[in-house]
Short mmCIF file of C-alpha atoms in Angstrom, two decimals:
data_model
loop_
_atom_site.label_atom_id
_atom_site.label_comp_id
_atom_site.label_asym_id
_atom_site.label_seq_id
_atom_site.Cartn_x
_atom_site.Cartn_y
_atom_site.Cartn_z
CA PHE A 782 1.39 24.02 3.96
CA SER A 783 0.70 23.36 0.27
CA ALA A 784 2.55 20.86 -1.88
CA GLY A 785 0.92 22.18 -5.03
CA ARG A 786 -0.50 18.83 -6.18
CA PRO A 787 -3.40 16.58 -5.08
CA MET A 788 -3.14 14.11 -2.22
CA TYR A 789 -5.16 10.92 -2.66
CA GLY A 790 -4.07 9.08 0.46
CA GLU A 791 -4.56 9.27 4.21
CA PRO A 792 -1.83 10.96 6.27
CA LEU A 793 -0.08 9.39 9.23
CA ALA A 794 -0.01 11.58 12.36
CA THR A 795 2.25 11.05 15.37
CA ASP A 796 2.64 13.17 18.52
CA ASP A 797 4.99 15.58 16.76
CA ALA A 798 4.81 14.93 13.01
CA VAL A 799 2.58 14.30 10.01
CA PHE A 800 3.68 12.07 7.11
CA PHE A 801 1.89 11.90 3.75
CA VAL A 802 2.33 11.08 0.06
CA CYS A 803 1.64 13.75 -2.57
CA ASP A 804 1.13 13.40 -6.32
CA ASN A 805 4.16 15.60 -6.96
CA GLY A 806 6.11 12.40 -6.28
CA PHE A 807 7.28 13.09 -2.73
CA LEU A 808 6.77 11.67 0.74
CA TYR A 809 6.63 14.54 3.24
CA LYS A 810 7.26 14.96 6.94
CA LEU A 811 5.83 18.08 8.57
CA GLU A 812 6.00 19.42 12.10
CA ARG A 813 2.58 18.74 13.53
CA ALA A 814 2.49 21.90 15.65
CA THR A 815 3.50 24.34 12.91
CA GLY A 816 3.02 22.62 9.54
CA LYS A 817 6.67 23.36 8.74
CA GLU A 818 8.33 20.95 6.34
CA VAL A 819 10.98 18.81 8.05
CA TRP A 820 12.01 16.82 5.00
CA ARG A 821 10.75 15.47 1.70
CA TYR A 822 11.74 12.15 0.13
CA ASP A 823 11.57 11.54 -3.61
CA LEU A 824 9.45 8.43 -4.23
CA GLY A 825 10.30 8.59 -7.93
CA ASP A 826 6.72 8.36 -9.15
CA ALA A 827 5.99 11.96 -10.20
CA ARG A 828 5.79 10.87 -13.84
CA THR A 829 3.34 8.05 -13.16
CA PRO A 830 0.02 9.22 -14.64
CA ARG A 831 -3.21 9.06 -12.68
CA ILE A 832 -6.25 7.37 -14.19
CA LEU A 833 -9.22 8.73 -12.28
CA PRO A 834 -12.53 6.81 -12.04
CA HIS A 835 -14.79 6.92 -15.08
CA GLN A 836 -17.88 4.92 -16.00
CA ILE A 837 -16.19 3.25 -18.98
CA VAL A 838 -12.57 3.14 -17.76
CA TYR A 839 -11.66 0.15 -15.62
CA ASP A 840 -7.90 0.64 -15.25
CA TYR A 841 -8.44 3.50 -12.82
CA ASP A 842 -5.94 4.55 -10.22
CA PHE A 843 -7.22 6.96 -7.58
CA LYS A 844 -5.49 6.05 -4.32
CA SER A 845 -2.22 6.75 -2.57
CA PRO A 846 -0.82 4.69 0.29
CA ARG A 847 -0.87 5.79 3.92
CA PRO A 848 2.70 5.75 5.28
CA LEU A 849 3.40 3.08 7.90
CA LEU A 850 5.74 3.86 10.81
CA ALA A 851 7.53 1.16 12.80
CA ASP A 852 10.72 1.34 14.88
CA GLY A 853 11.73 4.69 13.41
CA VAL A 854 11.23 3.67 9.78
CA ILE A 855 8.52 4.77 7.35
CA TYR A 856 7.32 2.10 4.89
CA VAL A 857 5.44 3.19 1.78
CA GLY A 858 4.86 2.19 -1.83
CA SER A 859 4.96 4.38 -4.93
CA GLY A 860 3.43 4.64 -8.36
CA ASP A 861 6.57 3.51 -10.17
CA GLY A 862 6.42 0.10 -8.46
CA GLY A 863 8.98 0.86 -5.77
CA PHE A 864 8.45 0.03 -2.12
CA HIS A 865 10.52 2.22 0.21
CA ALA A 866 11.88 2.12 3.74
CA VAL A 867 12.79 5.65 4.88
CA ASP A 868 14.41 6.84 8.11
CA ALA A 869 11.64 8.79 9.85
CA ALA A 870 14.06 11.17 11.55
CA THR A 871 16.26 12.10 8.59
CA GLY A 872 14.27 11.26 5.47
CA GLN A 873 17.14 9.14 4.14
CA ARG A 874 16.51 5.92 2.25
CA VAL A 875 17.08 2.70 4.21
CA TRP A 876 16.24 0.42 1.28
CA ARG A 877 14.04 0.18 -1.83
CA PHE A 878 12.37 -2.89 -3.35
CA GLU A 879 11.14 -3.08 -6.94
CA THR A 880 7.81 -4.61 -7.99
CA GLY A 881 6.32 -4.84 -11.45
CA ASP A 882 3.66 -2.13 -11.24
CA ARG A 883 2.06 0.59 -9.12
CA ILE A 884 1.70 0.28 -5.35
CA ARG A 885 -1.30 2.33 -4.27
CA THR A 886 -2.39 0.67 -1.03
CA ASP A 887 -1.30 0.62 2.59
CA ALA A 888 1.28 -1.79 3.95
CA ILE A 889 0.91 -3.75 7.20
CA LEU A 890 3.30 -5.35 9.66
CA SER A 891 3.43 -9.08 10.21
CA GLY A 892 6.11 -9.85 12.76
CA ALA A 893 9.50 -9.08 11.23
CA GLN A 894 7.93 -8.57 7.80
CA VAL A 895 6.14 -5.76 5.99
CA VAL A 896 3.34 -6.90 3.67
CA PHE A 897 1.70 -5.04 0.77
CA GLY A 898 0.01 -5.57 -2.57
CA SER A 899 0.87 -4.28 -6.05
CA PHE A 900 -0.94 -3.71 -9.33
CA ASP A 901 1.39 -6.39 -10.71
CA HIS A 902 -1.06 -8.91 -9.12
CA PHE A 903 1.25 -9.99 -6.30
CA VAL A 904 1.13 -9.67 -2.52
CA TYR A 905 4.66 -9.30 -1.13
CA ALA A 906 6.24 -9.95 2.24
CA LEU A 907 9.63 -8.31 2.79
CA ASP A 908 12.09 -8.45 5.66
CA ARG A 909 11.66 -5.11 7.43
CA LYS A 910 15.36 -4.64 8.13
CA THR A 911 16.88 -5.66 4.81
CA GLY A 912 14.11 -5.24 2.23
CA GLN A 913 14.71 -8.79 1.00
CA GLN A 914 11.70 -10.70 -0.32
CA VAL A 915 10.46 -13.42 2.02
CA TRP A 916 7.60 -14.53 -0.23
CA ARG A 917 5.23 -13.31 -2.91
CA THR A 918 1.83 -14.66 -3.92
CA ASN A 919 0.11 -14.17 -7.27
CA THR A 920 -3.56 -13.14 -6.93
CA TYR A 921 -4.01 -12.93 -10.74
CA ALA A 922 -5.41 -9.38 -10.71
CA GLU A 923 -4.42 -5.92 -9.49
CA VAL A 924 -4.20 -5.70 -5.71
CA ASP A 925 -5.89 -2.35 -5.12
CA GLY A 926 -7.27 -3.10 -1.65
CA SER A 927 -5.05 -2.89 1.41
CA PRO A 928 -4.37 -6.13 3.30
CA ALA A 929 -5.27 -6.69 6.95
CA LEU A 930 -3.96 -9.12 9.55
CA ILE A 931 -7.04 -10.94 10.89
CA ASP A 932 -7.09 -14.06 13.08
CA GLY A 933 -3.48 -14.83 12.25
CA LYS A 934 -4.04 -14.58 8.50
CA ILE A 935 -3.41 -11.87 5.90
CA VAL A 936 -6.77 -11.07 4.28
CA VAL A 937 -6.77 -9.15 1.01
CA GLY A 938 -8.99 -8.48 -1.99
CA ASN A 939 -8.15 -7.69 -5.61
CA HIS A 940 -9.60 -6.11 -8.74
CA GLY A 941 -10.49 -9.56 -10.10
CA SER A 942 -13.24 -10.35 -7.56
CA LEU A 943 -11.01 -12.32 -5.18
CA VAL A 944 -10.92 -12.28 -1.39
CA ALA A 945 -8.18 -14.49 0.05
CA ALA A 946 -6.63 -15.33 3.39
CA LEU A 947 -2.89 -15.98 3.21
CA ASP A 948 -0.55 -17.72 5.63
CA PRO A 949 1.76 -14.94 6.94
CA ALA A 950 4.74 -17.31 7.06
CA THR A 951 4.52 -18.62 3.49
CA GLY A 952 1.99 -16.51 1.57
CA LYS A 953 0.08 -19.65 0.60
CA PRO A 954 -3.72 -19.29 0.48
CA VAL A 955 -5.60 -20.65 3.48
CA TRP A 956 -8.93 -19.96 1.80
CA ARG A 957 -10.23 -18.07 -1.26
CA ARG A 958 -13.61 -16.62 -2.24
CA ILE A 959 -14.65 -15.18 -5.60
CA TRP A 960 -17.28 -12.45 -5.90
CA TRP A 961 -18.08 -12.73 -9.60
CA GLY A 962 -17.85 -9.39 -11.41
CA SER A 963 -17.11 -7.33 -8.30
CA ALA A 964 -13.75 -5.67 -7.73
CA VAL A 965 -12.76 -5.95 -4.06
CA GLU A 966 -10.93 -2.71 -3.36
CA SER A 967 -11.62 -1.98 0.30
CA THR A 968 -9.68 -2.97 3.40
CA PRO A 969 -11.18 -5.85 5.41
CA VAL A 970 -12.05 -5.48 9.08
CA GLU A 971 -12.98 -8.09 11.69
CA LEU A 972 -15.70 -7.96 14.31
CA GLY A 973 -17.21 -10.79 16.32
CA GLY A 974 -15.49 -13.52 14.35
CA ARG A 975 -16.65 -12.19 10.96
CA ILE A 976 -14.76 -10.35 8.23
CA TYR A 977 -16.41 -7.35 6.58
CA ILE A 978 -15.22 -6.05 3.22
CA GLY A 979 -16.74 -3.93 0.44
CA ALA A 980 -16.96 -4.70 -3.28
CA SER A 981 -17.78 -2.75 -6.45
CA ASP A 982 -21.28 -4.21 -6.81
#
């Protein structure tokens, strides 16, 4: 299978399907056994330009989100600022939520909510069924690292040197740490009671 454009994100594989985002603006579902296209869903971001990494360009944009599957619904963000819930069987839209800028990172589940970050500086929590906003928290820089649920808190970094742990119920910071001059663009992981995360330094 070839979509004809680059893919900058990780695919999601299930027992019988593969889901991925392509820079032609579509979310795809393929048969895992054959590679045959089952459906494609228009994310609406085909006209969003890429800004690839460069030594003097700091507004770069080189990721795509990995689709998230839960209870028969795919959740994924797009370059035009939309966050989408898509029926995994049919490829039909369930709902769409609008943010203020690109969404290039993975979403996570937190109970009945789906949580993700945007280049508009906010981390959002939406009701999974309705797409209604439960809370949003301003991190004051582009959120270009995927959040993780660790020890009952949502841990996330941003392009402005911040690592923060948020209360999943309210989005309010539990703690914050600044790494001066270092963009925090990786996804945190936990091991042995410690959080590990990479930064641009």
